[in-house]
């Protein structure tokens, strides 16, 4: 075992990461969505370390990561057919299902609720780690509570430092937004967190309407910190503003612009000569999946620039394919 207790190691050695899990230590787990802070889901002490490292309230539940749908009955009871239909369509992949918890699932995992969140990630490094480890791995996003989620190994170091023993290097996360969460424990399926897999795709597979976040009547009963109004946030104050607002402000006067960090996707903004006065500007994609892939990296880059005292983010279109990105931006800029 090569993990050094005082400095996290970034490496490609799946066995070293498995050794860490077996000895109750925390790892950086690459997934296709974001990096997770991984721990043995059957080890109470290791799970306590996850909450401590993140600074996360103990009643906020964790997602258990598995490698195969055959493991579901170990972790959940009364699994509905809809779970298998969605699993067939979207696993391995960026989807988490909330099911009735199995008899042996620790309270520390579920936050004492009678449900459990389960996900089978598709990232090949996550798959081989989960297979080799054999048990479930709890993995919240590897950021401090409320902060920007990590999509590169170095982000995990920046967020959590030596609380993590080993970071399994899986490169840049391909999707860049956390998984879509679907609650199947109630009468009707409901989406608790938007993500790469859309409400429309879920409705097509289930062939029935699905409740959406704002419409969930019992939302207050289910703890989803990602649904807090402020989350995924930079430390630097961030404003989400319309294209028109940005045009007016950028062209008004160059005073103060050198302290602004700008993320824009419209060419009209990026081609405006006033952008030259901005402290740092980032040109984001105008294609939702590409925008999503870099959104946390872009926010983090501006947040880490000492010149930038305020971040301006151009609002994205109000179309369905932008819904998950719009959701994260509104919370990051709350
Ligand atoms: O893409 C992802 O889901 C990433 C990667 C690492 O897999 N993980 C992630 O975990 O985003 P976390 O802990 O940052 O967000 C998981 C969300 C939380 O908002 C949590 O409250 C919710 O899932 N959750 C977990 N178990 C739940 C349950 N039993 N009922 C309701 N919400 C649950
Ligand atoms: Mg998170």
CSV table of C-alpha atoms and ligand atoms in Angstrom, one decimal:
chain,number,residue,atom,x,y,z
A,1,UNK,CA,0.0,0.0,0.0
A,2,UNK,CA,1.5,3.3,-1.1
A,3,UNK,CA,-0.9,5.8,0.3
A,4,UNK,CA,0.8,8.5,2.4
A,5,UNK,CA,-1.3,9.7,5.3
A,6,UNK,CA,-0.1,13.3,5.0
A,7,UNK,CA,-0.4,14.0,1.3
A,8,UNK,CA,-3.0,12.5,-1.1
A,9,UNK,CA,-1.4,10.6,-4.0
A,10,UNK,CA,-2.9,10.8,-7.5
A,11,UNK,CA,-2.4,7.6,-9.4
A,12,UNK,CA,-3.7,5.0,-11.7
A,13,UNK,CA,-3.4,2.0,-9.3
A,14,UNK,CA,-6.8,0.5,-8.8
A,15,UNK,CA,-5.4,-2.0,-6.2
A,16,UNK,CA,-3.9,0.8,-4.1
A,17,UNK,CA,-7.4,2.5,-4.0
A,18,UNK,CA,-9.0,-0.8,-3.0
A,19,UNK,CA,-6.4,-1.3,-0.3
A,20,UNK,CA,-7.4,2.2,1.1
A,21,UNK,CA,-11.1,1.3,1.1
A,22,UNK,CA,-10.3,-2.0,2.9
A,23,UNK,CA,-8.4,-0.2,5.6
A,24,UNK,CA,-11.2,2.4,6.2
A,25,UNK,CA,-9.5,5.2,4.4
A,26,UNK,CA,-11.0,7.7,1.9
A,27,UNK,CA,-10.3,7.8,-1.8
A,28,UNK,CA,-11.0,10.1,-4.8
A,29,UNK,CA,-13.3,8.1,-7.0
A,30,UNK,CA,-13.5,9.1,-10.7
A,31,UNK,CA,-16.9,8.8,-12.3
A,32,UNK,CA,-18.4,10.0,-15.5
A,33,UNK,CA,-20.3,12.8,-13.6
A,34,UNK,CA,-18.0,14.2,-11.0
A,35,UNK,CA,-15.3,12.9,-8.7
A,36,UNK,CA,-16.6,11.2,-5.5
A,37,UNK,CA,-15.2,10.9,-2.0
A,38,UNK,CA,-15.3,7.2,-1.7
A,39,UNK,CA,-15.5,5.0,1.4
A,40,UNK,CA,-16.5,1.4,2.3
A,41,UNK,CA,-20.3,1.6,2.5
A,42,UNK,CA,-20.3,-1.1,5.2
A,43,UNK,CA,-17.7,0.6,7.5
A,44,UNK,CA,-19.3,3.0,10.0
A,45,UNK,CA,-16.0,4.7,10.9
A,46,UNK,CA,-15.0,5.3,7.3
A,47,UNK,CA,-18.5,6.8,6.6
A,48,UNK,CA,-18.0,9.1,9.6
A,49,UNK,CA,-14.7,10.2,8.0
A,50,UNK,CA,-16.6,11.2,4.8
A,51,UNK,CA,-19.0,13.5,6.7
A,52,UNK,CA,-16.1,15.0,8.7
A,53,UNK,CA,-14.0,15.6,5.6
A,54,UNK,CA,-16.8,17.3,3.7
A,55,UNK,CA,-18.2,19.2,6.6
A,56,UNK,CA,-21.6,17.7,5.7
A,57,UNK,CA,-24.5,17.5,8.1
A,58,UNK,CA,-24.9,13.8,9.3
A,59,UNK,CA,-28.6,13.6,8.3
A,60,UNK,CA,-27.8,14.1,4.6
A,61,UNK,CA,-27.8,10.7,2.9
A,62,UNK,CA,-25.0,9.2,0.7
A,63,UNK,CA,-25.3,7.4,-2.6
A,64,UNK,CA,-24.0,3.8,-2.6
A,65,UNK,CA,-22.0,2.9,-5.8
A,66,UNK,CA,-22.2,-0.6,-7.2
A,67,UNK,CA,-20.9,-2.4,-10.3
A,68,UNK,CA,-23.8,-4.6,-11.2
A,69,UNK,CA,-27.6,-4.6,-11.1
A,70,UNK,CA,-27.3,-8.1,-9.5
A,71,UNK,CA,-26.1,-6.3,-6.3
A,72,UNK,CA,-29.4,-4.3,-5.9
A,73,UNK,CA,-31.2,-6.9,-3.7
A,74,UNK,CA,-28.3,-6.6,-1.2
A,75,UNK,CA,-29.0,-2.9,-0.8
A,76,UNK,CA,-32.7,-2.4,-1.4
A,77,UNK,CA,-36.1,-4.1,-0.6
A,78,UNK,CA,-39.3,-4.2,-2.6
A,79,UNK,CA,-37.5,-3.2,-5.8
A,80,UNK,CA,-40.2,-2.1,-8.3
A,81,UNK,CA,-40.1,-3.2,-12.0
A,82,UNK,CA,-39.6,0.5,-12.9
A,83,UNK,CA,-36.1,0.3,-11.3
A,84,UNK,CA,-35.1,-2.6,-13.6
A,85,UNK,CA,-36.5,-0.7,-16.6
A,86,UNK,CA,-34.5,2.4,-15.8
A,87,UNK,CA,-31.4,0.3,-15.0
A,88,UNK,CA,-31.6,-1.4,-18.4
A,89,UNK,CA,-31.9,1.9,-20.1
A,90,UNK,CA,-29.4,4.0,-18.2
A,91,UNK,CA,-27.0,1.9,-16.1
A,92,UNK,CA,-24.1,1.9,-16.0
A,93,UNK,CA,-24.4,5.7,-16.2
A,94,UNK,CA,-25.3,9.0,-14.7
A,95,UNK,CA,-28.5,7.9,-12.8
A,96,UNK,CA,-29.2,7.4,-9.1
A,97,UNK,CA,-32.3,5.5,-8.0
A,98,UNK,CA,-33.8,6.0,-4.5
A,99,UNK,CA,-35.3,2.7,-3.3
A,100,UNK,CA,-36.5,1.3,-0.1
A,101,UNK,CA,-33.4,0.5,1.9
A,102,UNK,CA,-32.3,-3.1,2.5
A,103,UNK,CA,-32.1,-4.6,6.0
A,104,UNK,CA,-28.4,-4.3,6.4
A,105,UNK,CA,-27.8,-0.8,5.1
A,106,UNK,CA,-26.2,1.4,7.8
A,107,UNK,CA,-28.2,4.4,9.2
A,108,UNK,CA,-25.0,6.5,8.6
A,109,UNK,CA,-25.5,5.9,4.8
A,110,UNK,CA,-29.2,6.8,4.7
A,111,UNK,CA,-29.2,9.6,7.2
A,112,UNK,CA,-31.7,7.4,9.1
A,113,UNK,CA,-34.3,7.5,6.3
A,114,UNK,CA,-36.0,4.3,5.1
A,115,UNK,CA,-34.7,4.8,1.6
A,116,UNK,CA,-31.2,4.4,0.0
A,117,UNK,CA,-29.6,6.0,-3.1
A,118,UNK,CA,-27.9,3.6,-5.5
A,119,UNK,CA,-25.9,4.2,-8.6
A,120,UNK,CA,-23.8,2.1,-11.1
A,121,UNK,CA,-21.3,4.5,-12.7
A,122,UNK,CA,-20.0,3.8,-16.1
A,123,UNK,CA,-16.4,5.2,-15.8
A,124,UNK,CA,-14.1,2.3,-16.5
A,125,UNK,CA,-11.8,3.1,-13.5
A,126,UNK,CA,-14.9,3.2,-11.2
A,127,UNK,CA,-16.1,0.0,-12.7
A,128,UNK,CA,-12.9,-1.9,-12.2
A,129,UNK,CA,-12.5,-0.5,-8.6
A,130,UNK,CA,-16.0,-1.5,-7.7
A,131,UNK,CA,-15.6,-5.0,-9.1
A,132,UNK,CA,-12.3,-5.5,-7.4
A,133,UNK,CA,-13.6,-4.2,-4.0
A,134,UNK,CA,-16.8,-6.2,-4.3
A,135,UNK,CA,-18.8,-4.2,-1.7
A,136,UNK,CA,-20.7,-1.0,-2.1
A,137,UNK,CA,-18.8,2.4,-2.0
A,138,UNK,CA,-20.5,5.5,-0.7
A,139,UNK,CA,-19.3,8.5,-2.7
A,140,UNK,CA,-20.7,12.0,-2.3
A,141,UNK,CA,-19.1,14.6,-4.6
A,142,UNK,CA,-15.6,15.2,-3.4
A,143,UNK,CA,-16.0,18.8,-2.5
A,144,UNK,CA,-16.5,20.6,0.8
A,145,UNK,CA,-20.3,20.9,1.7
A,146,UNK,CA,-22.0,23.5,-0.5
A,147,UNK,CA,-18.9,24.1,-2.7
A,148,UNK,CA,-18.1,23.5,-6.4
A,149,UNK,CA,-18.0,19.8,-7.4
A,150,UNK,CA,-14.7,18.4,-8.7
A,151,UNK,CA,-14.2,17.2,-12.2
A,152,UNK,CA,-10.4,16.6,-12.2
A,153,UNK,CA,-8.1,14.9,-9.7
A,154,UNK,CA,-6.4,18.2,-8.8
A,155,UNK,CA,-9.8,19.6,-7.8
A,156,UNK,CA,-10.2,16.9,-5.2
A,157,UNK,CA,-6.8,17.8,-3.7
A,158,UNK,CA,-7.8,21.5,-3.6
A,159,UNK,CA,-11.1,20.7,-1.9
A,160,UNK,CA,-10.2,18.0,0.6
A,161,UNK,CA,-6.3,17.9,0.9
A,162,UNK,CA,-4.9,15.1,3.0
A,163,UNK,CA,-8.3,13.8,4.2
A,164,UNK,CA,-8.1,11.7,1.1
A,165,UNK,CA,-5.5,8.9,1.1
A,166,UNK,CA,-5.4,8.1,-2.7
A,167,UNK,CA,-7.0,9.7,-5.7
A,168,UNK,CA,-7.7,7.3,-8.5
A,169,UNK,CA,-6.9,9.3,-11.7
A,170,UNK,CA,-9.7,9.0,-14.2
A,171,UNK,CA,-8.9,12.2,-16.1
A,172,UNK,CA,-11.6,14.9,-16.8
A,173,UNK,CA,-15.1,13.8,-16.0
A,174,UNK,CA,-17.0,13.4,-19.3
A,175,UNK,CA,-20.4,14.6,-18.1
A,176,UNK,CA,-19.4,17.2,-15.5
A,177,UNK,CA,-22.8,17.4,-13.7
A,178,UNK,CA,-24.0,15.1,-10.8
A,179,UNK,CA,-26.3,12.2,-11.7
A,180,UNK,CA,-30.0,12.5,-12.2
A,181,UNK,CA,-31.7,11.3,-9.0
A,182,UNK,CA,-35.1,9.5,-9.4
A,183,UNK,CA,-37.1,8.5,-6.3
A,184,UNK,CA,-38.9,5.2,-6.9
A,185,UNK,CA,-39.9,4.7,-3.2
A,186,UNK,CA,-43.2,6.6,-3.5
A,187,UNK,CA,-46.5,6.2,-5.3
A,188,UNK,CA,-45.2,8.0,-8.4
A,189,UNK,CA,-41.7,8.3,-9.7
A,190,UNK,CA,-40.2,11.7,-9.2
A,191,UNK,CA,-37.0,13.4,-10.2
A,192,UNK,CA,-35.2,14.9,-7.2
A,193,UNK,CA,-32.2,16.2,-9.0
A,194,UNK,CA,-31.8,17.1,-12.7
A,195,UNK,CA,-28.9,15.8,-14.6
A,196,UNK,CA,-27.6,14.5,-18.0
A,197,UNK,CA,-30.5,12.0,-18.2
A,198,UNK,CA,-33.6,14.1,-18.8
A,199,UNK,CA,-37.1,13.9,-17.4
A,200,UNK,CA,-38.4,13.3,-20.9
A,201,UNK,CA,-36.0,10.3,-21.3
A,202,UNK,CA,-37.2,8.8,-18.0
A,203,UNK,CA,-40.9,9.3,-19.0
A,204,UNK,CA,-40.2,7.6,-22.3
A,205,UNK,CA,-38.7,4.5,-20.6
A,206,UNK,CA,-41.4,4.3,-17.9
A,207,UNK,CA,-44.2,5.3,-20.2
A,208,UNK,CA,-45.8,7.5,-17.5
A,209,UNK,CA,-45.5,11.1,-16.3
A,210,UNK,CA,-42.8,11.7,-13.7
A,211,UNK,CA,-42.9,14.4,-11.0
A,212,UNK,CA,-40.3,17.1,-11.3
A,213,UNK,CA,-38.3,18.8,-8.6
A,214,UNK,CA,-40.5,21.9,-8.2
A,215,UNK,CA,-43.7,19.8,-8.2
A,216,UNK,CA,-42.7,17.3,-5.6
A,217,UNK,CA,-45.2,17.7,-2.7
A,218,UNK,CA,-43.1,15.8,-0.1
A,219,UNK,CA,-39.8,17.4,-1.1
A,220,UNK,CA,-39.3,18.7,2.4
A,221,UNK,CA,-39.3,15.2,3.7
A,222,UNK,CA,-36.4,14.0,1.6
A,223,UNK,CA,-33.0,15.4,2.2
A,224,UNK,CA,-31.3,16.4,-1.0
A,225,UNK,CA,-28.6,19.0,-0.2
A,226,UNK,CA,-28.2,19.5,-4.0
A,227,UNK,CA,-31.7,20.9,-3.9
A,228,UNK,CA,-30.7,23.7,-1.4
A,229,UNK,CA,-31.1,27.1,-3.0
A,230,UNK,CA,-27.4,27.8,-2.5
A,231,UNK,CA,-25.0,24.9,-3.4
A,232,UNK,CA,-22.2,24.2,-5.8
A,233,UNK,CA,-21.0,27.7,-5.0
A,234,UNK,CA,-17.7,29.6,-5.6
A,235,UNK,CA,-16.4,31.6,-2.6
A,236,UNK,CA,-16.3,34.7,-4.9
A,237,UNK,CA,-19.7,36.3,-5.2
A,238,UNK,CA,-21.3,35.1,-8.5
A,239,UNK,CA,-24.1,36.8,-10.5
A,240,UNK,CA,-26.3,35.0,-13.1
A,241,UNK,CA,-27.3,37.7,-15.6
A,242,UNK,CA,-29.1,37.9,-18.9
A,243,UNK,CA,-27.3,38.5,-22.2
A,244,UNK,CA,-28.8,42.0,-22.4
A,245,UNK,CA,-27.7,42.9,-18.9
A,246,UNK,CA,-24.2,41.9,-19.7
A,247,UNK,CA,-24.2,44.0,-22.9
A,248,UNK,CA,-25.3,47.1,-21.0
A,249,UNK,CA,-22.8,46.6,-18.2
A,250,UNK,CA,-19.9,45.7,-20.4
A,251,UNK,CA,-20.4,48.7,-22.6
A,252,UNK,CA,-21.3,51.2,-19.9
A,253,UNK,CA,-17.8,52.0,-18.6
A,254,UNK,CA,-14.6,50.0,-18.2
A,255,UNK,CA,-14.4,51.0,-14.5
A,256,UNK,CA,-14.3,48.0,-12.2
A,257,UNK,CA,-14.3,45.5,-15.1
A,258,UNK,CA,-10.8,44.4,-14.3
A,259,UNK,CA,-12.1,42.8,-11.1
A,260,UNK,CA,-14.8,40.8,-13.0
A,261,UNK,CA,-14.5,37.2,-14.1
A,262,UNK,CA,-16.9,36.4,-17.0
A,263,UNK,CA,-18.4,33.2,-18.3
A,264,UNK,CA,-20.3,33.7,-21.5
A,265,UNK,CA,-21.5,31.5,-24.3
A,266,UNK,CA,-22.9,34.1,-26.8
A,267,UNK,CA,-20.6,35.3,-29.5
A,268,UNK,CA,-22.1,38.8,-29.3
A,269,UNK,CA,-20.8,39.1,-25.8
A,270,UNK,CA,-17.4,37.5,-26.4
A,271,UNK,CA,-16.8,39.6,-29.5
A,272,UNK,CA,-17.6,42.8,-27.8
A,273,UNK,CA,-14.5,45.0,-27.5
A,274,UNK,CA,-15.3,45.7,-23.8
A,275,UNK,CA,-14.5,42.1,-22.9
A,276,UNK,CA,-10.8,43.1,-23.2
A,277,UNK,CA,-11.3,45.1,-19.9
A,278,UNK,CA,-12.6,42.2,-18.0
A,279,UNK,CA,-10.2,40.5,-15.5
A,280,UNK,CA,-10.7,37.1,-17.0
A,281,UNK,CA,-13.2,35.9,-19.5
A,282,UNK,CA,-14.1,32.3,-20.3
A,283,UNK,CA,-15.8,31.3,-23.5
A,284,UNK,CA,-18.2,28.5,-22.7
A,285,UNK,CA,-19.8,26.2,-25.3
A,286,UNK,CA,-23.3,27.0,-26.6
A,287,UNK,CA,-24.0,23.3,-26.7
A,288,UNK,CA,-25.5,22.0,-23.4
A,289,UNK,CA,-23.4,18.8,-22.9
A,290,UNK,CA,-20.2,20.6,-23.7
A,291,UNK,CA,-21.1,23.5,-21.5
A,292,UNK,CA,-22.0,21.0,-18.6
A,293,UNK,CA,-18.7,19.2,-19.0
A,294,UNK,CA,-16.7,22.4,-18.1
A,295,UNK,CA,-19.1,24.4,-16.0
A,296,UNK,CA,-17.6,23.5,-12.6
A,297,UNK,CA,-14.0,23.8,-13.9
A,298,UNK,CA,-14.8,27.2,-15.3
A,299,UNK,CA,-16.4,28.5,-12.1
A,300,UNK,CA,-13.4,27.1,-10.1
A,301,UNK,CA,-10.9,28.8,-12.4
A,302,UNK,CA,-12.5,32.2,-11.9
A,303,UNK,CA,-12.9,31.5,-8.1
A,304,UNK,CA,-9.1,30.8,-7.9
A,305,UNK,CA,-8.1,33.9,-9.8
A,306,UNK,CA,-7.1,36.5,-7.1
A,307,UNK,CA,-7.8,39.4,-9.5
A,308,UNK,CA,-11.5,38.3,-9.8
A,309,UNK,CA,-13.7,39.8,-7.1
A,310,UNK,CA,-17.0,39.1,-8.7
A,311,UNK,CA,-18.1,36.4,-11.2
A,312,UNK,CA,-20.6,37.2,-13.9
A,313,UNK,CA,-22.3,34.2,-15.6
A,314,UNK,CA,-24.4,34.7,-18.7
A,315,UNK,CA,-27.7,33.0,-18.2
A,316,UNK,CA,-28.3,30.0,-20.5
A,317,UNK,CA,-31.4,29.5,-22.7
A,318,UNK,CA,-34.6,28.5,-21.1
A,319,UNK,CA,-34.9,25.3,-23.2
A,320,UNK,CA,-35.3,21.8,-21.8
A,321,UNK,CA,-31.9,20.6,-22.9
A,322,UNK,CA,-30.4,23.3,-20.7
A,323,UNK,CA,-32.5,22.5,-17.6
A,324,UNK,CA,-29.8,20.7,-15.6
A,325,UNK,CA,-27.1,23.3,-16.4
A,326,UNK,CA,-29.6,26.1,-15.5
A,327,UNK,CA,-30.4,24.4,-12.2
A,328,UNK,CA,-26.7,24.2,-11.2
A,329,UNK,CA,-26.0,27.8,-12.3
A,330,UNK,CA,-28.9,29.2,-10.3
A,331,UNK,CA,-27.7,27.5,-7.1
A,332,UNK,CA,-24.0,28.4,-7.7
A,333,UNK,CA,-25.0,32.0,-8.2
A,334,UNK,CA,-27.6,32.2,-5.5
B,1,LIG,O1,-23.1,11.9,-9.8
B,1,LIG,C1,-23.2,11.8,-8.6
B,1,LIG,O2,-24.3,11.4,-8.1
B,1,LIG,C2,-22.0,11.9,-7.7
B,1,LIG,C3,-21.0,10.9,-8.1
B,1,LIG,C4,-19.8,10.9,-7.2
B,1,LIG,O3,-21.6,9.6,-8.1
B,1,LIG,N1,-22.4,11.9,-6.3
B,1,LIG,C5,-23.1,12.9,-5.7
B,1,LIG,O4,-23.3,12.7,-4.4
B,1,LIG,O5,-23.5,13.9,-6.3
B,1,LIG,P1,-23.8,13.8,-3.4
B,1,LIG,O6,-23.7,13.2,-2.0
B,1,LIG,O7,-22.9,15.0,-3.6
B,1,LIG,O8,-25.2,14.0,-3.8
B,1,LIG,C6,-26.1,13.0,-3.6
B,1,LIG,C7,-27.5,13.5,-3.4
B,1,LIG,C8,-27.6,14.3,-2.2
B,1,LIG,O9,-28.3,15.5,-2.5
B,1,LIG,C9,-28.4,13.4,-1.2
B,1,LIG,O10,-29.1,14.0,-0.3
B,1,LIG,C10,-29.2,12.6,-2.2
B,1,LIG,O11,-28.4,12.4,-3.3
B,1,LIG,N2,-29.6,11.3,-1.6
B,1,LIG,C11,-28.8,10.3,-1.3
B,1,LIG,N3,-29.6,9.3,-0.8
B,1,LIG,C12,-30.8,9.7,-0.7
B,1,LIG,C13,-32.1,9.2,-0.3
B,1,LIG,N4,-32.1,8.0,0.3
B,1,LIG,N5,-33.2,9.9,-0.4
B,1,LIG,C14,-33.1,11.2,-1.0
B,1,LIG,N6,-32.0,11.7,-1.4
B,1,LIG,C15,-30.9,11.0,-1.3
B,2,LIG,MG1,-22.6,17.0,-3.9
